[in-house]
Coordinates of C-alpha atoms and ligand atoms in Angstrom, one line a residue:
X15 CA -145.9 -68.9 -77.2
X16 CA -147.8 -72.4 -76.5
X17 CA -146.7 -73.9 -73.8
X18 CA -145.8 -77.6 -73.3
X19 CA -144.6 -79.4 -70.6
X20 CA -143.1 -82.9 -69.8
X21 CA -141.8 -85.2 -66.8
X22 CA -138.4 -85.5 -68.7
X23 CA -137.0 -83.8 -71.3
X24 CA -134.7 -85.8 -73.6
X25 CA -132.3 -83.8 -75.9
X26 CA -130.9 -86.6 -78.8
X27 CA -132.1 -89.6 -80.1
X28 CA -129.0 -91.7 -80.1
X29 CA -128.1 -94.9 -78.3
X30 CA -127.9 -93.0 -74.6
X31 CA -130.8 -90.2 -75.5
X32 CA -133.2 -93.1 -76.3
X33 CA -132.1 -94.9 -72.8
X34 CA -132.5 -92.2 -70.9
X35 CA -136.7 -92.1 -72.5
X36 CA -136.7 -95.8 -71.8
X37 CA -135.3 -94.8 -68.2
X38 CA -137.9 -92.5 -67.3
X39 CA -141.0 -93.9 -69.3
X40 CA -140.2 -97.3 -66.9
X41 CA -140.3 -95.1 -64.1
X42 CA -143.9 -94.0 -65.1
X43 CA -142.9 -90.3 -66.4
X44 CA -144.0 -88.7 -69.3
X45 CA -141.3 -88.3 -71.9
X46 CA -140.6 -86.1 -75.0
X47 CA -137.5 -86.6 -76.9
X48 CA -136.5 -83.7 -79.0
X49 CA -134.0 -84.4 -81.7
X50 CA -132.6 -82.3 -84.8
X51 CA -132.2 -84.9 -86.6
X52 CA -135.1 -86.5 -89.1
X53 CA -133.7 -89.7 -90.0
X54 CA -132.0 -92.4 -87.5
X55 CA -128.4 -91.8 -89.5
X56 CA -128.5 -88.4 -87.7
X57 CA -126.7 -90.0 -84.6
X58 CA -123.3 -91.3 -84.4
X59 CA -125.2 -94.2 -82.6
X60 CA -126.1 -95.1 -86.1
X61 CA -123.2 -95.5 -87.6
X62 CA -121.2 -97.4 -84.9
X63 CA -119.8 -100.2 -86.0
X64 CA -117.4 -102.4 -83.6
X65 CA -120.0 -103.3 -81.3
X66 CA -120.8 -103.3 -77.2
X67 CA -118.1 -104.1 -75.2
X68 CA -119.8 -106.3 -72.0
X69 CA -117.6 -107.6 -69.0
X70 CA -118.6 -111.5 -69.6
X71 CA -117.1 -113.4 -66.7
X72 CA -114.4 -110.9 -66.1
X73 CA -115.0 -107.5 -64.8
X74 CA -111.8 -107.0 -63.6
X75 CA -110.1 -107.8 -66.7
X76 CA -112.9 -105.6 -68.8
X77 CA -112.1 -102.6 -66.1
X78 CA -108.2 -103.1 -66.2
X79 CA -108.3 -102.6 -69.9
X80 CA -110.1 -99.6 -69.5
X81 CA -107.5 -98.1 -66.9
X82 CA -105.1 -99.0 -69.0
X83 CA -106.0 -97.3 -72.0
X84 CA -106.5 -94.5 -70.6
X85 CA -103.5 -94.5 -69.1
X86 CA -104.4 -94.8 -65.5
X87 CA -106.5 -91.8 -65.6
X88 CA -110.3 -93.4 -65.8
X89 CA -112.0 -93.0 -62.8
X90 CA -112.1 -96.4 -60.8
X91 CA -115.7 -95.6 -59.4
X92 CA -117.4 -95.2 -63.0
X93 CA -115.6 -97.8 -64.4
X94 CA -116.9 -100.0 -61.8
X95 CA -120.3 -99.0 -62.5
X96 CA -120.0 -99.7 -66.3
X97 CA -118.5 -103.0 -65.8
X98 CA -120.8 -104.1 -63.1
X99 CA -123.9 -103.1 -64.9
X100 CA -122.6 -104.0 -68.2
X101 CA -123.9 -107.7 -69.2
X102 CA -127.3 -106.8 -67.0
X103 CA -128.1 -103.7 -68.8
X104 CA -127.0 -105.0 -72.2
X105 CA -129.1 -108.2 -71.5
X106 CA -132.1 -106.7 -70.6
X107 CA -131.9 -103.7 -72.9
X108 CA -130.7 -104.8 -76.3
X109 CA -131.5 -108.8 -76.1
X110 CA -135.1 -108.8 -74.0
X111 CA -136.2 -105.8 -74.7
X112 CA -135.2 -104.7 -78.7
X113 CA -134.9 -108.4 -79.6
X114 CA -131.1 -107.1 -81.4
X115 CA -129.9 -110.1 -83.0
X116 CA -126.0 -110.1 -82.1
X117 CA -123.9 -112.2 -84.5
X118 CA -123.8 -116.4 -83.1
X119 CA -121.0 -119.0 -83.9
X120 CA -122.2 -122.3 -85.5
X121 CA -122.6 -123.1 -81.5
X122 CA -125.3 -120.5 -81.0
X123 CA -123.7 -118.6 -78.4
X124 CA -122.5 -115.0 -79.1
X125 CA -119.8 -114.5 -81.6
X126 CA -117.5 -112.4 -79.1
X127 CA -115.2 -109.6 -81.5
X128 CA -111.9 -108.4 -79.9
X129 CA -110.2 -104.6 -80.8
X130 CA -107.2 -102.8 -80.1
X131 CA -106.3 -102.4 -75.8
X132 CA -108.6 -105.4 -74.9
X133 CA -107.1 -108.2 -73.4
X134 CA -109.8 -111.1 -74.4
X135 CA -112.9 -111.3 -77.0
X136 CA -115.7 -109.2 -75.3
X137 CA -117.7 -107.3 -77.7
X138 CA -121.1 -108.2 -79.4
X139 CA -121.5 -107.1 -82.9
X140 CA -124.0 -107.5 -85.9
X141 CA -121.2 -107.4 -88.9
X142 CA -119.2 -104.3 -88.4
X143 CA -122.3 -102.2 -88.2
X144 CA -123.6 -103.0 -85.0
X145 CA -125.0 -98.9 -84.1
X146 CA -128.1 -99.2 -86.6
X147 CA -129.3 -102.7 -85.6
X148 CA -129.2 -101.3 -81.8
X149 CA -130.5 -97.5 -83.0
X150 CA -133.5 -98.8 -85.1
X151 CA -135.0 -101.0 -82.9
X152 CA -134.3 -98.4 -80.1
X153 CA -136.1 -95.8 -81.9
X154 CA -139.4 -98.1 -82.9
X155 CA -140.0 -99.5 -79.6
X156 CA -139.6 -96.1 -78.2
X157 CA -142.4 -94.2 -80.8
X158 CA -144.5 -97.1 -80.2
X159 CA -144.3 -96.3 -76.2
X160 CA -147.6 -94.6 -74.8
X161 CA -145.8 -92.3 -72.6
X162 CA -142.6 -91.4 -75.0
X163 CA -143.0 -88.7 -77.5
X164 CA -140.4 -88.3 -80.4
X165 CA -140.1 -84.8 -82.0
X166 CA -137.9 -85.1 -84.9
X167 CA -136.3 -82.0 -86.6
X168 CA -136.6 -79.8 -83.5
X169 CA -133.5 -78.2 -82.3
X170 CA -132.8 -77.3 -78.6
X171 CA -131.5 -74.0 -78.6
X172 CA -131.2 -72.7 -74.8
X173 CA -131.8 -74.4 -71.6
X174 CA -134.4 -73.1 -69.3
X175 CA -132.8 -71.6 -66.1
X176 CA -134.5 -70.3 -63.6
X177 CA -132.3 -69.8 -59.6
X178 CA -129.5 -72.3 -60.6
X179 CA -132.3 -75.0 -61.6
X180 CA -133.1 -76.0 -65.3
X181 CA -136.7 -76.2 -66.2
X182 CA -136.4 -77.8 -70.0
X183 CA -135.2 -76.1 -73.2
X184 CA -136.2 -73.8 -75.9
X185 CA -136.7 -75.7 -79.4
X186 CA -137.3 -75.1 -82.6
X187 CA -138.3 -76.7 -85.3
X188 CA -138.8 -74.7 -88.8
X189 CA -139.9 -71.7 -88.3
X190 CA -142.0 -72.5 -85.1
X191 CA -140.7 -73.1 -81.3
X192 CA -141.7 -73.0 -78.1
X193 CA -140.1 -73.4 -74.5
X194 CA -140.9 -77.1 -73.3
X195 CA -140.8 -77.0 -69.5
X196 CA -139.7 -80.4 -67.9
X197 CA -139.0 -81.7 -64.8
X198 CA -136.0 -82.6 -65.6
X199 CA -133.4 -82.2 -68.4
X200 CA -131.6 -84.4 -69.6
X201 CA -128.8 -84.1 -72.7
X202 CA -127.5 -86.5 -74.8
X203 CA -126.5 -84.5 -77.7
X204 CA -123.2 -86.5 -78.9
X205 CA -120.6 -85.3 -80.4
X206 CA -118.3 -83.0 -81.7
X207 CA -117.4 -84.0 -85.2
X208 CA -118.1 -80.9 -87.1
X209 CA -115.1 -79.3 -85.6
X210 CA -112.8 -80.9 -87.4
X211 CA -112.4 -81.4 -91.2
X212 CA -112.5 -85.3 -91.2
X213 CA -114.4 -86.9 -88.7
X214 CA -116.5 -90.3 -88.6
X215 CA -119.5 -88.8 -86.6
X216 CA -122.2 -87.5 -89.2
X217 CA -123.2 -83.8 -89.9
X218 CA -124.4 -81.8 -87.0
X219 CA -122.0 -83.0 -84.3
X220 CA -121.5 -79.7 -83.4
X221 CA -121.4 -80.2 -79.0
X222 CA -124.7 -78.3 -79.0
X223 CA -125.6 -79.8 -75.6
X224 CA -122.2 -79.5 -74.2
X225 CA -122.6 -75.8 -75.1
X226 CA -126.0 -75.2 -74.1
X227 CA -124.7 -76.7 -70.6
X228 CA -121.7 -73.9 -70.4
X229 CA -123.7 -71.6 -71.2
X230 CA -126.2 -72.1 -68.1
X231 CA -123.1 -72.3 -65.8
X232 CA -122.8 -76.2 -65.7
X233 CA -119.2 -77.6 -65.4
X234 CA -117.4 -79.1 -67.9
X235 CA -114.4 -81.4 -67.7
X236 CA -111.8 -83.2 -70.2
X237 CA -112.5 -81.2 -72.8
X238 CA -108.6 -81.8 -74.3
X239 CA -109.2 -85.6 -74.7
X240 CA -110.4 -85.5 -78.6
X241 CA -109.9 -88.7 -79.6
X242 CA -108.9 -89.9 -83.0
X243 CA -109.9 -93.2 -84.7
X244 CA -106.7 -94.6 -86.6
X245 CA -108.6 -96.5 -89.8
X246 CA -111.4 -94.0 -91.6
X247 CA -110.7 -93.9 -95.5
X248 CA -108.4 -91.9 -96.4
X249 CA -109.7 -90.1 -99.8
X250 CA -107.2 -88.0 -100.4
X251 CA -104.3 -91.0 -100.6
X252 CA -102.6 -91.7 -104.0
X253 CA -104.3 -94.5 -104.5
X254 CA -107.7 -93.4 -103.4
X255 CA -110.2 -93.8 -106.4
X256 CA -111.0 -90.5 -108.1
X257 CA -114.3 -88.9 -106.8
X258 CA -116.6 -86.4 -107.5
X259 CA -118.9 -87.0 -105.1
X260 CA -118.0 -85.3 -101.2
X261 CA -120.8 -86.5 -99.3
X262 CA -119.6 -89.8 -97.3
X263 CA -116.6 -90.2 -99.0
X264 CA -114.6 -91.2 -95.4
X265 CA -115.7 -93.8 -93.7
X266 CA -114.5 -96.2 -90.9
X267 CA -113.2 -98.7 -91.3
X268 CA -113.4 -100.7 -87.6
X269 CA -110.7 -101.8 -85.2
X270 CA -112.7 -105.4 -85.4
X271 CA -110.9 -105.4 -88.5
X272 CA -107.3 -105.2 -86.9
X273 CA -108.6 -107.2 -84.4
X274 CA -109.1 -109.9 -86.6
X275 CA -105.5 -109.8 -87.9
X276 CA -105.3 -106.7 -90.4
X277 CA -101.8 -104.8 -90.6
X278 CA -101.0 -100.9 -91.3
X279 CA -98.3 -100.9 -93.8
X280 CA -96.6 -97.3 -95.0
X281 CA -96.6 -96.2 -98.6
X282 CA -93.6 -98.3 -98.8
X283 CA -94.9 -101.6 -97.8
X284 CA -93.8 -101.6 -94.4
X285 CA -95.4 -103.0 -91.5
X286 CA -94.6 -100.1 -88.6
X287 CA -96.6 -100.4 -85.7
X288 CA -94.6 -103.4 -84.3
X289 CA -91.7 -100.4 -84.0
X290 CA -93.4 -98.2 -82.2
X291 CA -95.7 -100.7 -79.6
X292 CA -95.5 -103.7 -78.1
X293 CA -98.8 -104.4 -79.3
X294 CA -98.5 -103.2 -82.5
X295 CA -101.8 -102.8 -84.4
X296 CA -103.7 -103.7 -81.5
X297 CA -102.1 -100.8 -79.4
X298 CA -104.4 -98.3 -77.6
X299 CA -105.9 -96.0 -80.2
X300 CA -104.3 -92.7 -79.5
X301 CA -100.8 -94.4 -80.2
X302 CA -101.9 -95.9 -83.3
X303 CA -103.8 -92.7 -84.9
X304 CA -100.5 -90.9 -83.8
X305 CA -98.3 -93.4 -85.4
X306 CA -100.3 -93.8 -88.8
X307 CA -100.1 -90.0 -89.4
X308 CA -96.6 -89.5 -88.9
X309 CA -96.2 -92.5 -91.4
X310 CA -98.5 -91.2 -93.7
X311 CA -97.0 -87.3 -93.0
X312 CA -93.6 -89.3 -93.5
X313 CA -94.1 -91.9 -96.3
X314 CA -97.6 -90.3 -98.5
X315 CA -100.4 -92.8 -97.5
X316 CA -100.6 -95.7 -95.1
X317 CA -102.5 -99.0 -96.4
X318 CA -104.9 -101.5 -93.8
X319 CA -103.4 -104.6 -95.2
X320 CA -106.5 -106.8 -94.9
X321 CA -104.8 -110.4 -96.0
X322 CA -104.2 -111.9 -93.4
X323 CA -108.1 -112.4 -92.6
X324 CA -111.1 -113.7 -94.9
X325 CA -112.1 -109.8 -95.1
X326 CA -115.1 -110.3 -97.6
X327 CA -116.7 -113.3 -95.3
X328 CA -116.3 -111.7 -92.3
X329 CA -117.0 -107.9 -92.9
X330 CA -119.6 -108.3 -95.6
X331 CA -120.5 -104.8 -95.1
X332 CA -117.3 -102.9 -95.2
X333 CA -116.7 -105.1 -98.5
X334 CA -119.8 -103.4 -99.8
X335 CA -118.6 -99.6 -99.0
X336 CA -115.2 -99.7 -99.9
X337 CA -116.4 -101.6 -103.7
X338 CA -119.5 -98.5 -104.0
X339 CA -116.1 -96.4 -103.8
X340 CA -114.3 -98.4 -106.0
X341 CA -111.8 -98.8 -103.8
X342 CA -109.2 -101.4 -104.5
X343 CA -109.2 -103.0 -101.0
X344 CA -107.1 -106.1 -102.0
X345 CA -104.3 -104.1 -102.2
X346 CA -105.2 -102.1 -99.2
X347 CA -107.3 -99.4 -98.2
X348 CA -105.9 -96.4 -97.8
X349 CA -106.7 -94.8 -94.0
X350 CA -105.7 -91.7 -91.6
X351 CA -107.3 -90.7 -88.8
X352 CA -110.3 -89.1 -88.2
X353 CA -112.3 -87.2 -85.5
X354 CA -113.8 -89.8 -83.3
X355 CA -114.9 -89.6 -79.9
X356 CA -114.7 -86.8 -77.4
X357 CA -113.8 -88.1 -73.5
X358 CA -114.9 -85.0 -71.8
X359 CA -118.1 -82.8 -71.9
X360 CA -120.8 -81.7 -69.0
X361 CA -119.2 -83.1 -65.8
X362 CA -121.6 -85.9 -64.0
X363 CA -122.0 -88.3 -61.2
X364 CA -122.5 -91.9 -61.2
X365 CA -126.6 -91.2 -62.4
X366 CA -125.9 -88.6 -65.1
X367 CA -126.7 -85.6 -62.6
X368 CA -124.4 -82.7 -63.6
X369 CA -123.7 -80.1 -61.7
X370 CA -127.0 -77.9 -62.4
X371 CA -130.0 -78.6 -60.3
X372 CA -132.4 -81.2 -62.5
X373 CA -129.8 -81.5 -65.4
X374 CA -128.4 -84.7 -66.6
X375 CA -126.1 -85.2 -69.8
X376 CA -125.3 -89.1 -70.7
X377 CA -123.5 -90.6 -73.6
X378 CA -120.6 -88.5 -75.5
X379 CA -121.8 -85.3 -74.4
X380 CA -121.1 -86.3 -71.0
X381 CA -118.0 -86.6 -68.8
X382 CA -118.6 -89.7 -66.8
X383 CA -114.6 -90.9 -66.0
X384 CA -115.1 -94.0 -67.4
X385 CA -112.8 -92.6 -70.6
X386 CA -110.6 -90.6 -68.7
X387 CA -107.9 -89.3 -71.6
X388 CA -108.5 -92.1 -74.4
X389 CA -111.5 -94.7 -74.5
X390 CA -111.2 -98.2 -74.8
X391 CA -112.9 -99.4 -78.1
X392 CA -116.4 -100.5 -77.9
X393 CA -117.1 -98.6 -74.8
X394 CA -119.5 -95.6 -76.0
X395 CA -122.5 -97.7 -77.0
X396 CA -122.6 -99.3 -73.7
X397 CA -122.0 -96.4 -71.3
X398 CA -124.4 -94.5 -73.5
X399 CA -126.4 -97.3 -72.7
X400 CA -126.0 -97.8 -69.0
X401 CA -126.0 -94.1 -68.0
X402 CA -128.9 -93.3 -70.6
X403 CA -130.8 -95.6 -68.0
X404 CA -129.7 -94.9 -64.7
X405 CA -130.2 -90.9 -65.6
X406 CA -133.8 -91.4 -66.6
X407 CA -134.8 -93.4 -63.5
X408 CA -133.4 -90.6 -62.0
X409 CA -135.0 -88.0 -63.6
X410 CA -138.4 -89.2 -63.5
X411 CA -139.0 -88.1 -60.3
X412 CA -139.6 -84.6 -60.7
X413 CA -142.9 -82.1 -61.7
X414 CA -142.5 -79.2 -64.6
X415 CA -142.6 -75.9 -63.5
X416 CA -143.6 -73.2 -65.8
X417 CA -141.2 -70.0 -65.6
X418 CA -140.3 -67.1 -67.7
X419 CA -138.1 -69.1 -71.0
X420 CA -135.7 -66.1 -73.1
X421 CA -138.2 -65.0 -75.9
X422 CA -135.4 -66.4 -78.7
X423 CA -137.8 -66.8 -81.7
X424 CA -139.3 -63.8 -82.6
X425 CA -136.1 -62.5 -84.3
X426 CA -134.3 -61.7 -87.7
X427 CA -133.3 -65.1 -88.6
X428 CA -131.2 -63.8 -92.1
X429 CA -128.0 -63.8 -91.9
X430 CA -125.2 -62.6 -94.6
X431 CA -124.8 -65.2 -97.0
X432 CA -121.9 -67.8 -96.2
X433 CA -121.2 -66.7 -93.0
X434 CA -121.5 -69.7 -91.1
X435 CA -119.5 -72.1 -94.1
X436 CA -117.0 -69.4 -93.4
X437 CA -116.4 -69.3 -90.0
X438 CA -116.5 -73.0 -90.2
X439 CA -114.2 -73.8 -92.5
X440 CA -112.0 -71.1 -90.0
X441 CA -112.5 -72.8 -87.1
X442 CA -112.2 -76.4 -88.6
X443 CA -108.6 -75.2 -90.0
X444 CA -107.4 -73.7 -86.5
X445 CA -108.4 -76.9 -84.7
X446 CA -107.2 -79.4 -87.1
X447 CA -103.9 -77.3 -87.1
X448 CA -103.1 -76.6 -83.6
X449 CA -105.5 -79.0 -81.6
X450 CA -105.7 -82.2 -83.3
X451 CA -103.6 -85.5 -82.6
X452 CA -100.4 -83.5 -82.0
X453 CA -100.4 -80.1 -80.4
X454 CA -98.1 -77.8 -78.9
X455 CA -98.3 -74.8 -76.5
X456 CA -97.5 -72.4 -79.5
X457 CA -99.9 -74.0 -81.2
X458 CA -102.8 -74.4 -78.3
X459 CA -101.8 -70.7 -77.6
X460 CA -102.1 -69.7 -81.4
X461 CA -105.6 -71.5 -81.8
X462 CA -106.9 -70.3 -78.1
X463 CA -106.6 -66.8 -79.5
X464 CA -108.3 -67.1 -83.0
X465 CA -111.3 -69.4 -81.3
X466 CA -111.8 -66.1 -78.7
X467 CA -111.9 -64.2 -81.9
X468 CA -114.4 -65.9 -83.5
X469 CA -116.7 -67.0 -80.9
X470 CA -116.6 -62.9 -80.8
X471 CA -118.4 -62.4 -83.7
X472 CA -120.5 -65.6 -83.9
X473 CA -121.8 -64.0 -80.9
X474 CA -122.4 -60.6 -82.1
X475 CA -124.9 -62.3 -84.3
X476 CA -126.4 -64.8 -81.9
X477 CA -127.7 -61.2 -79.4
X478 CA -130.1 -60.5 -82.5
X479 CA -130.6 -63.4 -84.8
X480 CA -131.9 -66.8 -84.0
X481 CA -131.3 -69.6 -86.7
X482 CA -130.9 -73.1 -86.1
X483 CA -127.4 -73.0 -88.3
X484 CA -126.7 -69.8 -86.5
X485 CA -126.5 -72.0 -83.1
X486 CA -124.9 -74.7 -84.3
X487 CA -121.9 -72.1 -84.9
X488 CA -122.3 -70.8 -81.6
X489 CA -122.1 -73.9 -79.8
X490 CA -119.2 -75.3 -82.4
X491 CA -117.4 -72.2 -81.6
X492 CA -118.3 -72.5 -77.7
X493 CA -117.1 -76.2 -77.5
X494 CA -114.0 -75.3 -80.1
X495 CA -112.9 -72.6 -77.4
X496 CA -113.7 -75.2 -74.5
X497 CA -111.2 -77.5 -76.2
X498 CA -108.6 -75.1 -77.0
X499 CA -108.6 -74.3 -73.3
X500 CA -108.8 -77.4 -71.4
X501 CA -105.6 -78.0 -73.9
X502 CA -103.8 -75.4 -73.2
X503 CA -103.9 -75.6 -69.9
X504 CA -102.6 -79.3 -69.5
X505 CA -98.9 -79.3 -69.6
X506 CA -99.7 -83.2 -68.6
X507 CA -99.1 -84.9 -72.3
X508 CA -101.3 -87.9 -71.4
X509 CA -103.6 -90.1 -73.7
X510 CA -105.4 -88.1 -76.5
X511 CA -103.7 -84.9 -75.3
X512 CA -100.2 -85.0 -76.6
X513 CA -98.2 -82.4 -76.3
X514 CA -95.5 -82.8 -78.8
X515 CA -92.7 -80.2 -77.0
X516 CA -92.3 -77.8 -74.5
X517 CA -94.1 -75.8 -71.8
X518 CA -98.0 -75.8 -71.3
X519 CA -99.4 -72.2 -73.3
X520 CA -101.5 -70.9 -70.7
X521 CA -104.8 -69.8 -71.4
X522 CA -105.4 -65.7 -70.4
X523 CA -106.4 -65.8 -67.4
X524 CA -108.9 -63.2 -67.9
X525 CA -111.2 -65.6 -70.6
Ligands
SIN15 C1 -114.6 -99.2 -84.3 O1 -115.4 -100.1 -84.7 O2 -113.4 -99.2 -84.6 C2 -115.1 -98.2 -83.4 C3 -115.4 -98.7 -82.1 C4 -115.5 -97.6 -81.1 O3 -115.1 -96.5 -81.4 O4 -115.8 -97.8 -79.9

């Protein structure tokens, strides 16, 4: 085995991955940045399209909207951070440094967007695809950076523990892979998409670095707040176009859209959300993505009515996806919710530090408390953002060590054929079922069991084989289980984590 070691160790290469480099490489550490991924639209970062919430003149009004979309259960001290570090980090980050060219009004100052839960126009944008004009840049300055090095298509498979502190990661890329010893550790792996059968994050999102943390004996909190985004196309609607092709056939469409006046209408024309919330479309997200399925559940599609806005001037780009579906969008786009966000993951303080010695997570794999049980639109890019930083200055400070890394490579990587679409297509069924928007503690019971099951013989494998797709399974099934858990043992029905009836189902208190 070669050996290689590095200041910091950076695990994912989107928005809060690339921050934490940036971080550390200010700081005068050397960086690597190992990511799975070989092209940018690999990260959910990519793909973001609402824009970056900043606090403008009113930090108090930007933090009450996040306490109150989560229903009074953010954590007051994070919040603070992000909103007080907000316009600062997003000024010197994205304006000075990556030269991001946010969208003006004829006046030259920023074009300020609004979405659902916030009280007041806040949130820079390019169009409605604001994640790839902040990624790219991010991603160039960082592999023109003399002490950042980007390793694309390596996976992390296992921390490096050694006494209760982590020493850098195992990787592998192809057939090849090495331990890379680090100083410090930090994870920004994203999200958790792929447990779910429609989700906006892209392939991969399978919590590896919230399961790698687990795994070393890091804590993890939150884990029931999934949250759902209301508006991604909905292609199995009656009037969805025909299809053959799968690949990207959902696709969001943003809150900016609502924010700009759209209106969900049921399969019968009707307008519902002013029914169900005082603020109607613009309610917090978990209520709306709740509402739209039972409409859809109740009525067979619901339709974002997009005429009260100029929808081709002002989202040029969404225009452009739904007509490369064919998709009728004057007479509405169909929608239903979709895996979006997950509030919880590795548990962390205020820089990113979780609770293992010389391990950080940042961005969606991380539990900061800013989210608490739903996030407040437009909030991921820019605590990605500010904890990405603060976690790499923090982590800079710190020598490798070389110890003894598990020996993970030099195995059988064949497995039978199928067996990870299988036990995908399982545990995507189970969680959509019993631990999506709705749940129940039957249900949470019902799914806790079947997820024991078969992370059970995901891990029988993972003792002999090593495969990259193999680990992805393991971690899905890991952070599936995780969920399932924190779920079913919340009998607080609160934000993302609704409990539809009953009493709490208790997870066995032997797992
Ligand atoms: C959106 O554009 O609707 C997504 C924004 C977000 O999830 O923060």
């Amino acid at each position: 085995m070669s050996e290689h070691t590095t200041d910091v160790l950076v695990v994912g290469s989107g928005i809060a991955g690339c921050a934490a480099a940036l971080g550390a490489a200010r700081e005068g550490a050397s960086v690597t940045l190992v990511t799975k991924t070989t092209r940018p639209e690999g990260a959910s970062t990519w793909w973001a399209q609402g824009g970056v919430a900043i606090s403008r003149d009113d930090p108090e009004g930007f933090k009450r909207d996040i306490l109150d979309a989560s229903s009074g259960t953010a954590n007051e001290d994070a919040v603070d951070v992000l909103v007080e570090n907000a316009n600062d980090v997003v000024r010197n980050v994205l304006v000075e440094t990556l030269d991001v060219d946010f969208d003006t009004g004829d006046d030259a100052e920023f074009d300020y967007s609004r979405e659902a839960a916030h009280d007041q126009r806040r949130i820079l944008h390019v169009d409605a695809s604001t994640g790839k004009h902040v990624h790219v840049p991010f991603l160039n300055y960082l592999d023109a950076h003399d002490r950042v090095t980007i390793r694309d298509d390596t996976a992390a498979l296992d921390l490096v523990t050694h006494e209760g502190r982590v020493h850098g990661a195992v990787v592998e890329d192809g057939d090849e892979g090495e331990p890379i010893f680090a100083g410090a550790t930090v994870l920004a792996t994203g999200g958790i998409g792929d447990l779910y059968p429609r989700t906006t994050n892209p392939d991969g999102s399978t919590g590896d670095g919230i399961a790698m943390a687990a795994l070393a004996g890091a804590d993890v909190a939150d884990m029931e707040y999934v949250q759902f985004h209301p508006t991604a196309f909905d292609d199995e609607a009656p009037s969805a176009p025909d299809s053959e092709d799968t690949a990207d056939q959902s696709f969001l469409l943003s809150e900016a859209v609502r924010g700009e006046g759209a209106l969900l209408r049921n399969a019968d024309g009707e307008r519902f959300m002013p029914d169900y919330h005082a603020d109607a479309e613009l309610a917090p997200r978990d209520v709306v993505a709740r509402t739209v399925a039972r409409e859809r559940e109740a009525t067979g599609e619901v339709l974002l009515d997009t005429s009260p806005l100029d929808f081709a001037a002002e989202f040029p780009d969404l225009l452009e996806k739904c007509e490369d579906r064919g998709i009728d969008w004057e007479t509405g786009i169909p929608v239903a919710p979709a895996e979006h966000f997950c509030c919880g993951g590795v548990a962390v303080d205020d820089r990113g530090n979780a609770s293992l010695d010389r391990l950080y997570a940042v961005g969606e794999c991380a539990r900061t408390g800013v989210h608490g049980a739903n996030r407040l639109a437009s909030t991921s890019l820019l605590e990605g953002l500010v904890w990405g930083l603060r976690a790499g200055e923090d982590a800079a400070g710190f020598d490798p060590t070389v110890v003894e890394a598990p020996d993970l490579l030099n195995r059988d990587p064949e497995l039978p054929d199928n067996f990870a679409r299988e036990k995908f297509v399982r545990l995507r069924r189970v969680m959509d079922e019993y631990v999506g928007l709705e749940r129940t503690p039957d249900g949470l019971g019902r799914a806790h069991g079947v997820l024991r099951r078969l992370k059970g013989e995901v891990d029988a494998y993972v003792r002999t084989r090593t495969s990259r797709s193999l680990y992805e399974l393991r971690n899905a099934s890991i952070t599936a289980l995780l969920v399932a858990r924190a779920a079913a043992e919340n009998d607080d029905s609160v934000g993302c984590h609704y409990l539809a009836d009953g009493e709490p189902a208790q997870a066995r208190a032997d797992d």
